[in-house]
mmCIF file of C-alpha atoms and ligand atoms in Angstrom:
data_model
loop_
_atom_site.group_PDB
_atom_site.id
_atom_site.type_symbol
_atom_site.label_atom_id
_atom_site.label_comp_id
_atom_site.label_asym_id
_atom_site.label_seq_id
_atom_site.Cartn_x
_atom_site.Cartn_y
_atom_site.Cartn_z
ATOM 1 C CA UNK A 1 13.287 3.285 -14.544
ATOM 2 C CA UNK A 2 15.752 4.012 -12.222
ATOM 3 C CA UNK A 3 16.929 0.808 -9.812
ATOM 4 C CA UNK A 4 19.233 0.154 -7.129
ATOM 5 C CA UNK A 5 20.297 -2.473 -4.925
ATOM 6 C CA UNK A 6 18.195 -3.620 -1.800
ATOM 7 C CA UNK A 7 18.789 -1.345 1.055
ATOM 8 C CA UNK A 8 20.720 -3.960 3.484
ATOM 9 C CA UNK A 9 18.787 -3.328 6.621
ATOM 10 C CA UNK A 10 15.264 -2.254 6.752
ATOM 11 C CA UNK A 11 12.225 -1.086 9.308
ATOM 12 C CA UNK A 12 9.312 -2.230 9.107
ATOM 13 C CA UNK A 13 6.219 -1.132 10.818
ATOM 14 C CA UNK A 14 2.994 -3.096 11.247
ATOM 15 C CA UNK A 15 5.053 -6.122 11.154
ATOM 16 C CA UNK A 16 2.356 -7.988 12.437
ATOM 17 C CA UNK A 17 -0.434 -7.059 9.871
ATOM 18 C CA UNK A 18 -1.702 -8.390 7.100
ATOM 19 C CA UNK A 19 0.756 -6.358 4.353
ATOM 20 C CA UNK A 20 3.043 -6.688 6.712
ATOM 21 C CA UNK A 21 3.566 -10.061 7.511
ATOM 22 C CA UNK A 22 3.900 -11.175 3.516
ATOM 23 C CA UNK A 23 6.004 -8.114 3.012
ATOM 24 C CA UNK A 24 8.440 -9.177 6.064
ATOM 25 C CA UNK A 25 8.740 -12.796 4.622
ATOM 26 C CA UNK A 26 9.229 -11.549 1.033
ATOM 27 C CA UNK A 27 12.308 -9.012 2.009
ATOM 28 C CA UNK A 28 14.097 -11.883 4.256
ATOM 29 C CA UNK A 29 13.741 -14.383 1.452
ATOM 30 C CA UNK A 30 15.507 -11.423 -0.460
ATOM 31 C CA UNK A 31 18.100 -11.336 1.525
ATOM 32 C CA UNK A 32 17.058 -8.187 3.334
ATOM 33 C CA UNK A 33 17.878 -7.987 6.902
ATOM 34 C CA UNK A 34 14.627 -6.733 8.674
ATOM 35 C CA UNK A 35 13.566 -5.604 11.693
ATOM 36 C CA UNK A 36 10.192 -5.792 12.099
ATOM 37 C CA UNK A 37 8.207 -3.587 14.259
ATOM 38 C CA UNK A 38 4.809 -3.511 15.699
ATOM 39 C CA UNK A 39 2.222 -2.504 18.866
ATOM 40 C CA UNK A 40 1.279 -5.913 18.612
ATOM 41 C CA UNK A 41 2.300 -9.352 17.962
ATOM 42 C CA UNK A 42 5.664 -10.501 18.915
ATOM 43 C CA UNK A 43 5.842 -10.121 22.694
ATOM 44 C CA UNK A 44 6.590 -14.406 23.221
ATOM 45 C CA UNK A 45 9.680 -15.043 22.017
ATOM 46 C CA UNK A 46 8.293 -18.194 20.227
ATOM 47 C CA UNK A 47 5.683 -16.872 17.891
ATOM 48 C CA UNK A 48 8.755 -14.509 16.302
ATOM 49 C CA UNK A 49 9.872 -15.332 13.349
ATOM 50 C CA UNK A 50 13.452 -13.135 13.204
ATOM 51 C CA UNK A 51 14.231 -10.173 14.467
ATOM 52 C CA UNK A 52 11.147 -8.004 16.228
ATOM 53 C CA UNK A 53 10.435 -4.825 18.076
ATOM 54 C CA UNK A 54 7.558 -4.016 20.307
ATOM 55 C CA UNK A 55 7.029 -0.261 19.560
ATOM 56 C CA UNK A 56 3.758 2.512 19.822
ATOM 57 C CA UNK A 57 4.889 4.269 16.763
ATOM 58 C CA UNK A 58 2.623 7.408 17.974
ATOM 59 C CA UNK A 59 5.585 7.690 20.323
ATOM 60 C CA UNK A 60 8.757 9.621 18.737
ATOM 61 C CA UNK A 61 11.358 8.941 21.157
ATOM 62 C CA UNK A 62 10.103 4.670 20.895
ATOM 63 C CA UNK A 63 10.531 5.646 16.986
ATOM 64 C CA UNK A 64 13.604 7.325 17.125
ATOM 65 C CA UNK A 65 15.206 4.355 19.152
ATOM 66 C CA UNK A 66 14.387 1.974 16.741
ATOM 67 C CA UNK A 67 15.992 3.344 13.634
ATOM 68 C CA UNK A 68 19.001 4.253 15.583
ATOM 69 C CA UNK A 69 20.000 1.159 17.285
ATOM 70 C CA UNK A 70 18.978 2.519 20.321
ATOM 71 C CA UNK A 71 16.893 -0.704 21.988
ATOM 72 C CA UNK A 72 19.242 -3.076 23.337
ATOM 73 C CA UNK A 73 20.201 -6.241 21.379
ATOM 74 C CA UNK A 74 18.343 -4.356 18.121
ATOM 75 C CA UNK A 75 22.129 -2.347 17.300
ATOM 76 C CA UNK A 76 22.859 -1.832 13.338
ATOM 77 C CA UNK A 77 22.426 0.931 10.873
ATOM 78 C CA UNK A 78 18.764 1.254 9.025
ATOM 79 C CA UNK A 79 19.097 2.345 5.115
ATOM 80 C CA UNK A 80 15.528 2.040 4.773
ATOM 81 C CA UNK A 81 11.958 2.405 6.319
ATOM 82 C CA UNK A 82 9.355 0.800 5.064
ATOM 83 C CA UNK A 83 5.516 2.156 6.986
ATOM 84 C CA UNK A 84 2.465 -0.094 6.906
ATOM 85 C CA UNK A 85 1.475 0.281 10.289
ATOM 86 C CA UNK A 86 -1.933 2.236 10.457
ATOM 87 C CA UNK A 87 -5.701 1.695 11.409
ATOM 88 C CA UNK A 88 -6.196 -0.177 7.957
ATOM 89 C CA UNK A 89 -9.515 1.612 6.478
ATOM 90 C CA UNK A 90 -12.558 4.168 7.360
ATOM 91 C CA UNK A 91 -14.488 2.546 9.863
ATOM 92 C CA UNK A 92 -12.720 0.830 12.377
ATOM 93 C CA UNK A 93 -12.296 3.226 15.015
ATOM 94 C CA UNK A 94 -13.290 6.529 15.566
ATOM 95 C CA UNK A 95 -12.593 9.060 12.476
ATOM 96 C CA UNK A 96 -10.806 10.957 15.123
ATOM 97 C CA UNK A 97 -8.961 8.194 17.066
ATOM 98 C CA UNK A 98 -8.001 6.949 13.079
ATOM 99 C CA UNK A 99 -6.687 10.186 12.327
ATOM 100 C CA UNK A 100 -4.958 10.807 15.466
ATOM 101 C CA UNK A 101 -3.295 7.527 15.041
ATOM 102 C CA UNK A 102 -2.393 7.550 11.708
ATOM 103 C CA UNK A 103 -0.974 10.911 11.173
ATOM 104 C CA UNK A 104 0.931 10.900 14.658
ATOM 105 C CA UNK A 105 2.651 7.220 13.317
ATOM 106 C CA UNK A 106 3.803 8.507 10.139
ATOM 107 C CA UNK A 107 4.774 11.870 11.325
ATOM 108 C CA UNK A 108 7.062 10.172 13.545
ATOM 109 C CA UNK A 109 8.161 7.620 11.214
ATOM 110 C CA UNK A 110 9.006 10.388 8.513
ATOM 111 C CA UNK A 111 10.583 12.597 11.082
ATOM 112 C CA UNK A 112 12.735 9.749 13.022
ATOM 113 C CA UNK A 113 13.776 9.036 9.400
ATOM 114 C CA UNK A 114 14.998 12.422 8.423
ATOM 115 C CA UNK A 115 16.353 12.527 12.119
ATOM 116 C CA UNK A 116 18.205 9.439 11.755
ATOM 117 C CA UNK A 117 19.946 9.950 8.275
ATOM 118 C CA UNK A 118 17.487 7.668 6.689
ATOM 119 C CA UNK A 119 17.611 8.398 2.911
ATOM 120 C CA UNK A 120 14.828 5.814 1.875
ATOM 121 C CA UNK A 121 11.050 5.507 2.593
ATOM 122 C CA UNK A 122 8.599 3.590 1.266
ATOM 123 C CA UNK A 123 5.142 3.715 2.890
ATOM 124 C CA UNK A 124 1.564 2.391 2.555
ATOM 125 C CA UNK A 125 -0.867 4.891 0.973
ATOM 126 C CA UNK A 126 -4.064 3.868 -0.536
ATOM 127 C CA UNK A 127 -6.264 3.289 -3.213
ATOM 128 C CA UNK A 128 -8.807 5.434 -1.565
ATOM 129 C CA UNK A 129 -7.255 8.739 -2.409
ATOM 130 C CA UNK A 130 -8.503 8.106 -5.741
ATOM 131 C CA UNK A 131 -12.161 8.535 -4.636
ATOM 132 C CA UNK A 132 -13.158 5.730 -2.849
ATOM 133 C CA UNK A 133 -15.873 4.834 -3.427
ATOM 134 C CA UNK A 134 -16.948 6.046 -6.056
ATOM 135 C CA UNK A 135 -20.410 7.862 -4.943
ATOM 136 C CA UNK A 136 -19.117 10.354 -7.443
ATOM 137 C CA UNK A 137 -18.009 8.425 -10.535
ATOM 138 C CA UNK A 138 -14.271 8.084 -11.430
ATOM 139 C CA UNK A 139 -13.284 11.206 -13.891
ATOM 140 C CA UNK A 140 -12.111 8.746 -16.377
ATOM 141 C CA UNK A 141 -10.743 4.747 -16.145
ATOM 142 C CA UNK A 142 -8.796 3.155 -15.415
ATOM 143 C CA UNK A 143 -8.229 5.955 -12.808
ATOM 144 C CA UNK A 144 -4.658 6.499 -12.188
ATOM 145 C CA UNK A 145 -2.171 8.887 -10.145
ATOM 146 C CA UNK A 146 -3.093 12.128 -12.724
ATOM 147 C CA UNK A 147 -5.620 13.597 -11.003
ATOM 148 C CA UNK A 148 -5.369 15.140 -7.595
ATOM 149 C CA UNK A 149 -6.395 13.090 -4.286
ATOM 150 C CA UNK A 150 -10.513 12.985 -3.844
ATOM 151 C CA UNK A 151 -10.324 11.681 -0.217
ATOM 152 C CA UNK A 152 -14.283 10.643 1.168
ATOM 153 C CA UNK A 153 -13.357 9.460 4.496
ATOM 154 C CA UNK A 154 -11.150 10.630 7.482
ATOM 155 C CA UNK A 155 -9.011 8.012 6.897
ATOM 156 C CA UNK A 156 -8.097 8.793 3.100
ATOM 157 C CA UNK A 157 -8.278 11.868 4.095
ATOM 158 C CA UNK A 158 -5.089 11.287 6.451
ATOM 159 C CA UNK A 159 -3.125 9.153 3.562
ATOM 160 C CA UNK A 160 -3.539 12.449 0.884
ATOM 161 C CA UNK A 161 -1.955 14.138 3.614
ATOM 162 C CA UNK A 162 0.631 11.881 4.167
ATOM 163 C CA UNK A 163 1.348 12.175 0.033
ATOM 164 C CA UNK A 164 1.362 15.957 0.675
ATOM 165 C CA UNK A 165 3.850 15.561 3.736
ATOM 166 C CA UNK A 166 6.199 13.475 2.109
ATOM 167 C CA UNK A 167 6.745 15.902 -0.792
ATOM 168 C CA UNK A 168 7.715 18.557 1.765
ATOM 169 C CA UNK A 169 9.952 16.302 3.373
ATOM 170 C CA UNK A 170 11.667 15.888 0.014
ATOM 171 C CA UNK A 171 11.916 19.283 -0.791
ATOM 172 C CA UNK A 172 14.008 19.868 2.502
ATOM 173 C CA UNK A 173 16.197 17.263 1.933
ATOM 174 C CA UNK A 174 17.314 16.680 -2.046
ATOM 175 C CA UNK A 175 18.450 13.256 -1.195
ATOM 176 C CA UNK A 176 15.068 12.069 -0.099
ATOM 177 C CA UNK A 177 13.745 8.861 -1.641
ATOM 178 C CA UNK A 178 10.029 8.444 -0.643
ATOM 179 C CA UNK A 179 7.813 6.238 -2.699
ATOM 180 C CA UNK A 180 4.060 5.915 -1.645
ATOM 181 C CA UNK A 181 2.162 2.992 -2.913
ATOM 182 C CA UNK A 182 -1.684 3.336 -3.149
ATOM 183 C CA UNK A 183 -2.566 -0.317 -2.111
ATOM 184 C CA UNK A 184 -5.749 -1.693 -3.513
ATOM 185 C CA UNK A 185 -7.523 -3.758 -0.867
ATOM 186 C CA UNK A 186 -5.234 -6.549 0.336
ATOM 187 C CA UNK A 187 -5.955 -10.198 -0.081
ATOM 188 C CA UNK A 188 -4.419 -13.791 1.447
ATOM 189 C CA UNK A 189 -5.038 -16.884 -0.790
ATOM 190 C CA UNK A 190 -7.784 -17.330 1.872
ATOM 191 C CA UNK A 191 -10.042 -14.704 1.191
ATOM 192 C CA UNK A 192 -10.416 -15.867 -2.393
ATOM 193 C CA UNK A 193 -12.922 -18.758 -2.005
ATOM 194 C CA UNK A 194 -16.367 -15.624 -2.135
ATOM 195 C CA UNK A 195 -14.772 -14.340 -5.088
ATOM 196 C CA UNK A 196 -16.857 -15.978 -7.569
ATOM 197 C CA UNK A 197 -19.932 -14.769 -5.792
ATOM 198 C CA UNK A 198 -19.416 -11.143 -6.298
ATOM 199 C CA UNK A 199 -20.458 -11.227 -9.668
ATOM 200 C CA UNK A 200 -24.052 -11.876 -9.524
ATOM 201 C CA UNK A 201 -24.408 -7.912 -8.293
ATOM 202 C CA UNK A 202 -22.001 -5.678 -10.017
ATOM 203 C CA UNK A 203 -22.678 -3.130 -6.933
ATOM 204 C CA UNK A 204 -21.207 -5.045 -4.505
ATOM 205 C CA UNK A 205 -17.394 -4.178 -5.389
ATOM 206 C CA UNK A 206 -18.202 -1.057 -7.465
ATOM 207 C CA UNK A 207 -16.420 0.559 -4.816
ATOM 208 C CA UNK A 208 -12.927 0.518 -5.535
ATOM 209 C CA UNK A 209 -13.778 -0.500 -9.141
ATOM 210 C CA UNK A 210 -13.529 -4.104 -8.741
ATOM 211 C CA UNK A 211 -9.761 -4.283 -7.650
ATOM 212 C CA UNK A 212 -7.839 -6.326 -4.846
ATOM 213 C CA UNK A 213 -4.609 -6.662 -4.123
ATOM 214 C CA UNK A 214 -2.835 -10.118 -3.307
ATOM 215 C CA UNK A 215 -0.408 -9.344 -0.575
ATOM 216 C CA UNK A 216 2.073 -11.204 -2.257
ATOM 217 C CA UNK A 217 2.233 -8.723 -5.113
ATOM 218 C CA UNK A 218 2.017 -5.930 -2.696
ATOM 219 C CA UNK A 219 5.534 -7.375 -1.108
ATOM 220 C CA UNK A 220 7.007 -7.196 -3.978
ATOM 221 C CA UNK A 221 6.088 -3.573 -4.675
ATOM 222 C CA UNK A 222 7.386 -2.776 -1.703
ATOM 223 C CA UNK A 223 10.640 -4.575 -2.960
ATOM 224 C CA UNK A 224 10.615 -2.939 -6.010
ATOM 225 C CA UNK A 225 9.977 0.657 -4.425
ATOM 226 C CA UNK A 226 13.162 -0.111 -1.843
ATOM 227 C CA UNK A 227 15.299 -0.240 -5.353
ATOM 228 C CA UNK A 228 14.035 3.004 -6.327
ATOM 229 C CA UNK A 229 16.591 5.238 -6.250
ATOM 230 C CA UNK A 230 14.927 8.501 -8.010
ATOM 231 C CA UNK A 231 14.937 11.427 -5.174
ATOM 232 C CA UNK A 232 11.885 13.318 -4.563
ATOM 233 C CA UNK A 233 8.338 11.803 -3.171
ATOM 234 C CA UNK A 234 6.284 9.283 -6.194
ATOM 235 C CA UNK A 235 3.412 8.051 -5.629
ATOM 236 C CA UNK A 236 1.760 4.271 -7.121
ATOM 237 C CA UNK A 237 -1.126 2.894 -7.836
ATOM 238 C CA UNK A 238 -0.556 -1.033 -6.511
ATOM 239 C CA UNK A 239 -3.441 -3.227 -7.592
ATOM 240 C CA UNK A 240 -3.202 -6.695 -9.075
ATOM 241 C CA UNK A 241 -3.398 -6.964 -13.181
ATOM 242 C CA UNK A 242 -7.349 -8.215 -13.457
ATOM 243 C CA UNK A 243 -10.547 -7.441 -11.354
ATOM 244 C CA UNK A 244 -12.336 -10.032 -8.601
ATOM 245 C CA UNK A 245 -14.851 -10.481 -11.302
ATOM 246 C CA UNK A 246 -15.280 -12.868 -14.510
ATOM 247 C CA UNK A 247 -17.381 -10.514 -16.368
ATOM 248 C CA UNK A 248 -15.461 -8.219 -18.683
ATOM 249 C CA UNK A 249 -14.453 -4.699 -16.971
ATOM 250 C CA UNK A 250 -15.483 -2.960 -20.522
ATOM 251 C CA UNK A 251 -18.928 -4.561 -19.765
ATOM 252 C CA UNK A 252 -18.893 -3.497 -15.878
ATOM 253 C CA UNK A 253 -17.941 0.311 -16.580
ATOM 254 C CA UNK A 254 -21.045 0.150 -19.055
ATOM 255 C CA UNK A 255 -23.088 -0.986 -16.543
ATOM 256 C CA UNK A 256 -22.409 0.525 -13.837
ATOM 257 C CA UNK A 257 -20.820 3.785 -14.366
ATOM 258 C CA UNK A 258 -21.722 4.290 -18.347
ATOM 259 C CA UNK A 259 -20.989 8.142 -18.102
ATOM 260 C CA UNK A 260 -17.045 7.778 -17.559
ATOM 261 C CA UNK A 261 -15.053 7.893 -20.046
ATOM 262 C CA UNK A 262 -12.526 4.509 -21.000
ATOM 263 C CA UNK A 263 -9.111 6.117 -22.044
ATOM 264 C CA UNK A 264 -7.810 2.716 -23.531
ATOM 265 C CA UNK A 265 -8.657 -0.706 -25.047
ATOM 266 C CA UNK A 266 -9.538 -2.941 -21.839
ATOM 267 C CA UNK A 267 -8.223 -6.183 -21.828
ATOM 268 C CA UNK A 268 -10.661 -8.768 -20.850
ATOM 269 C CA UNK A 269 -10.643 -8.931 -16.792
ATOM 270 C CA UNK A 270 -7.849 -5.786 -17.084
ATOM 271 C CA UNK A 271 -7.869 -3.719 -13.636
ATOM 272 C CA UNK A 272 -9.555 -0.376 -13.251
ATOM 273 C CA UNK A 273 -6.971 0.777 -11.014
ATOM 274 C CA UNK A 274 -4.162 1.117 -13.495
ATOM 275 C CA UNK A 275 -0.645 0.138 -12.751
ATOM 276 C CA UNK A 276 1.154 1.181 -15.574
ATOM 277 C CA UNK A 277 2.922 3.799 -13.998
ATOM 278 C CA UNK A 278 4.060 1.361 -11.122
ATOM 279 C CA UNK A 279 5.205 -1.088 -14.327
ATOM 280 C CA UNK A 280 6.759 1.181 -15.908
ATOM 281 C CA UNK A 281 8.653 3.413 -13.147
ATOM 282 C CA UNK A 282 9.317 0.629 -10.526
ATOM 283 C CA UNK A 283 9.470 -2.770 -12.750
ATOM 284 C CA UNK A 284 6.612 -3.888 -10.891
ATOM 285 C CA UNK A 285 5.009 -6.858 -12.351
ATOM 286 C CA UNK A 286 2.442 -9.149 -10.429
ATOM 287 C CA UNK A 287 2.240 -12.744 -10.745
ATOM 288 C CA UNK A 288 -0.674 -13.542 -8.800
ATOM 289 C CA UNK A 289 -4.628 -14.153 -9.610
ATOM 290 C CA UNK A 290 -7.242 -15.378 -7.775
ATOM 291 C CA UNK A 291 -8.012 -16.975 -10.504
ATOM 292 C CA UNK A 292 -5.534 -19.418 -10.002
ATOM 293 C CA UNK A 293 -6.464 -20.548 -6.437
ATOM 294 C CA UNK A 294 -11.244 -20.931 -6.924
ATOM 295 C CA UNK A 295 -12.570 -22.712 -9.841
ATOM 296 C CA UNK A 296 -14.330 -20.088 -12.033
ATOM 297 C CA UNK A 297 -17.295 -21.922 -14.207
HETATM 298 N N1 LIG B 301 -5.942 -3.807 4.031
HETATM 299 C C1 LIG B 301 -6.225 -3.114 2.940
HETATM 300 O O1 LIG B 301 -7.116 -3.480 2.159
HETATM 301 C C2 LIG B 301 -5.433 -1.852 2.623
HETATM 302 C C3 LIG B 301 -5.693 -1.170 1.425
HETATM 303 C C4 LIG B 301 -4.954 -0.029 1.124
HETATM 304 C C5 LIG B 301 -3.968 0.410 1.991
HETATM 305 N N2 LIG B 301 -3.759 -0.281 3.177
HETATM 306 C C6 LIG B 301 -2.715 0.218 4.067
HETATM 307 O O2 LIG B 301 -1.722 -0.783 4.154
HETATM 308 C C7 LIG B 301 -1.130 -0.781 5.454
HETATM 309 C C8 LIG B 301 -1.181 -2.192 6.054
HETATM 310 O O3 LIG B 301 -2.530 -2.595 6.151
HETATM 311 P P1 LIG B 301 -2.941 -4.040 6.698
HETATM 312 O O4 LIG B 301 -4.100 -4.502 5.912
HETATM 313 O O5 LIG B 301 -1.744 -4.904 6.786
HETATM 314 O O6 LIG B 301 -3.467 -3.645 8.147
HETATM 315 P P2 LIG B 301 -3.387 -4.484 9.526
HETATM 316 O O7 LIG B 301 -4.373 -3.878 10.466
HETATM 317 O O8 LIG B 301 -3.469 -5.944 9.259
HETATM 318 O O9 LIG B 301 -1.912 -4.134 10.021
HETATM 319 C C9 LIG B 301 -1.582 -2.867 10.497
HETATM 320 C C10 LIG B 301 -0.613 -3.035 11.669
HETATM 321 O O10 LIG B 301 -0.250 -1.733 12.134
HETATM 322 C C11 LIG B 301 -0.079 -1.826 13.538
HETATM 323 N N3 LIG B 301 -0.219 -0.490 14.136
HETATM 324 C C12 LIG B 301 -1.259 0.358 14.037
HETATM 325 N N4 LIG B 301 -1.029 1.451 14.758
HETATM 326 C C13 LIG B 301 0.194 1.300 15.331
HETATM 327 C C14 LIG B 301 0.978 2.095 16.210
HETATM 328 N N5 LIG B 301 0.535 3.259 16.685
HETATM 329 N N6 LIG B 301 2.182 1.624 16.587
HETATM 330 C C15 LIG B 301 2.641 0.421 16.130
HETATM 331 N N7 LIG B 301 1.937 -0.381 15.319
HETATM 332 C C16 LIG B 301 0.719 0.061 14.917
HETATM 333 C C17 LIG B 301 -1.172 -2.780 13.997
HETATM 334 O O11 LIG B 301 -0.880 -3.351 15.263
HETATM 335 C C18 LIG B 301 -1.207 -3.801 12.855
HETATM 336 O O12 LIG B 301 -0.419 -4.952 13.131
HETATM 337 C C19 LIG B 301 -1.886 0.295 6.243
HETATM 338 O O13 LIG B 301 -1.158 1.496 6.188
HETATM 339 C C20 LIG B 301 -3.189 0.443 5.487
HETATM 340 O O14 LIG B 301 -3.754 1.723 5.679
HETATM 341 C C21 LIG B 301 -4.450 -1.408 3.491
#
C-alpha cells in the first residue's frame, strides 16, 4: 500500500449527482477543501452547500478555468481532480450523444489536468467493463481487474477507453497519479427498502452479479484513492463486501451461471465483484450493508 495525505484542495465534477453528492460531503467532513462542479444543480445560491461551480465540462476552456483559479471568487491551487460527472449508464440517451458526452468530459478533465500541473486524478469508471451483463458468463468469479475490459454497451465501451487513456496520460508524464474505480451500481439508504424482493428470481440482478454499491462506501474510495500516491494509471473494482441477496452467492453462481469457475471459498453473502485488490492496494474497507437498514426474514 502506498498512502499519502489528502490532497488539500480538490475538483469535483458531477457535484450534483448521486456519487457525487455523498462523495462531496464525505471529503469536507475530511477536511478537504472542495470545489464542486456541475452542469446542473447549484445555480441559487441557497440550495449550495459550500463552494460550487456551474461548468459544461464538454467545454475545455470552462474546464481549464476551473482548475486554474480562473472563475472569479473560485481563486486557489487544485492538487487533485476527482471525475464523476458522466451520463451514468447505457440507456439514457443516445449511444452517440452518451459517448460524445462522456469522452469529450473526461478528455477535457484529463487534459485541463495535465495542463494545469495537476498531479492527481481519481475518476469514476465502472463495473461494466467487466462484462456487464453477463449475456456471456463471467470467465471466472468473483471477476476482478485480471482480465482485459469486455465492454457490451457504448457507454462501457467509453469508460475502457477512458482506462486506456489514462495509462497514456501516465506514460507522458512519470508523475501521474490516476486511479480509476470501477463503481458497482450506486445505492442511497433509500433504494434499499425492494431489496428483499430480488430474491424470489435470481435473474433479476444476474446482471452485474448481484452487487451494489452504497454511495457512502464509494466516498470513501474515492478518499482512499486521493491518498494514493503510486504513479502510473490503477484501476479498482469498488463494490460493497456482500450481494443484494440473502441466498448464498456459492448457491447463486450454481444456479445461475454453473459453468464458471469459483476461484475461492465464498463467504456466505461475499460479493462477486471482488475488492480485494481495492483492500489491499488502497486500504479500502466498507462499512455499509443494506442489511442493516430492511428487515431480512
Ligand atoms: N450510478 C451507478 O450505478 C454507477 C455505476 C458505475 C459507475 N458510475 C459512474 O459514476 C459516476 C457518477 O454517477 P452518478 O450515479 O452519480 O450519476 P448522476 O447522473 O447522478 O450524476 C452525474 C452528474 O454528472 C453531471 N454531468 C454530466 N455531464 C456533464 C457535463 N458535460 N458537464 C458537467 N456536468 C455533467 C450531471 O449533471 C450529473 O449531476 C459516473 O461517471 C457514472 O458513469 C455510476
Amino acid at each position: 500500500m502506498s498512502i499519502s495525505a489528502l490532497p488539500r484542495r480538490v475538483v469535483v465534477t458531477g457535484a450534483s449527482g448521486k456519487l457525487g453528492r455523498a462523495v462531496v460531503a464525505h471529503l469536507r467532513a475530511a477536511g478537504v477543501d472542495v470545489l464542486a462542479v456541475d452542469r446542473a444543480g447549484g445555480r441559487d445560491p441557497r440550495d449550495v452547500d459550500g463552494e460550487f461551480l456551474l461548468v459544461d465540462l464538454t467545454d475545455y476552456g470552462q474546464v481549464v478555468e476551473a482548475f486554474t483559479g480562473g472563475a472569479d471568487e473560485h481563486a486557489g491551487g487544485v492538487d487533485a481532480v476527482v471525475h464523476l460527472a458522466a451520463v451514468p449508464a447505457p440507456g439514457l440517451m443516445s449511444n452517440a450523444t452518451t459517448f460524445a458526452n462522456n469522452s469529450a468530459t473526461t478528455y477535457n478533465v484529463f487534459a485541463a489536468a495535465r495542463a494545469a500541473g495537476i498531479k492527481r486524478v481519481v475518476w469514476a469508471s465502472s463495473e461494466t467493463v467487466l462484462g456487464l451483463p453477463f449475456d456471456t458468463p463471467p470467465p471466472y468469479a468473483p471477476v476482478d481487474e485480471e482480465y482485459a475490459p469486455r465492454p457490451e454497451s457504448t457507454y462501457s465501451l467509453n469508460k475502457a477507453l477512458e482506462e486506456e487513456m489514462a495509462r497514456h496520460f501516465c506514460r507522458w508524464d512519470p508523475e501521474l497519479v490516476m486511479v480509476g474505480l470501477r463503481f458497482s451500481n450506486v445505492m442511497d439508504v433509500e433504494d434499499y427498502a425492494p431489496f428483499p424482493s430480488f430474491d424470489a428470481d435470481p435473474q433479476l440482478r444476474r446482471w452485474n452479479l448481484w452487487g451494489y454499491i452504497d454511495a457512502r462506501d464509494g466516498a470513501q474510495a474515492v478518499e482512499r484513492a486521493l491518498a494514493h500516491d503510486q504513479p502510473g494509471a490503477d484501476v479498482f473494482v469498488i463494490a460493497n463486501a456482500d450481494t443484494v441477496m440473502t441466498r448464498s452467492s456459492a448457491s447463486l453462481m450454481a444456479e445461475v451461471y454453473p459453468g464458471v469457475e469459483i476461484r475461492k471459498e465464498l463467504g456466505e453473502h461475499e460479493t462477486l465483484l471482488s475488492i480485494e485488490k481495492a483492500r489491499r492496494v488502497l486500504g479500502y474497507d466498507p462499512r455499509h450493508s443494506w442489511r442493516d437498514h430492511v428487515d431480512v426474514l
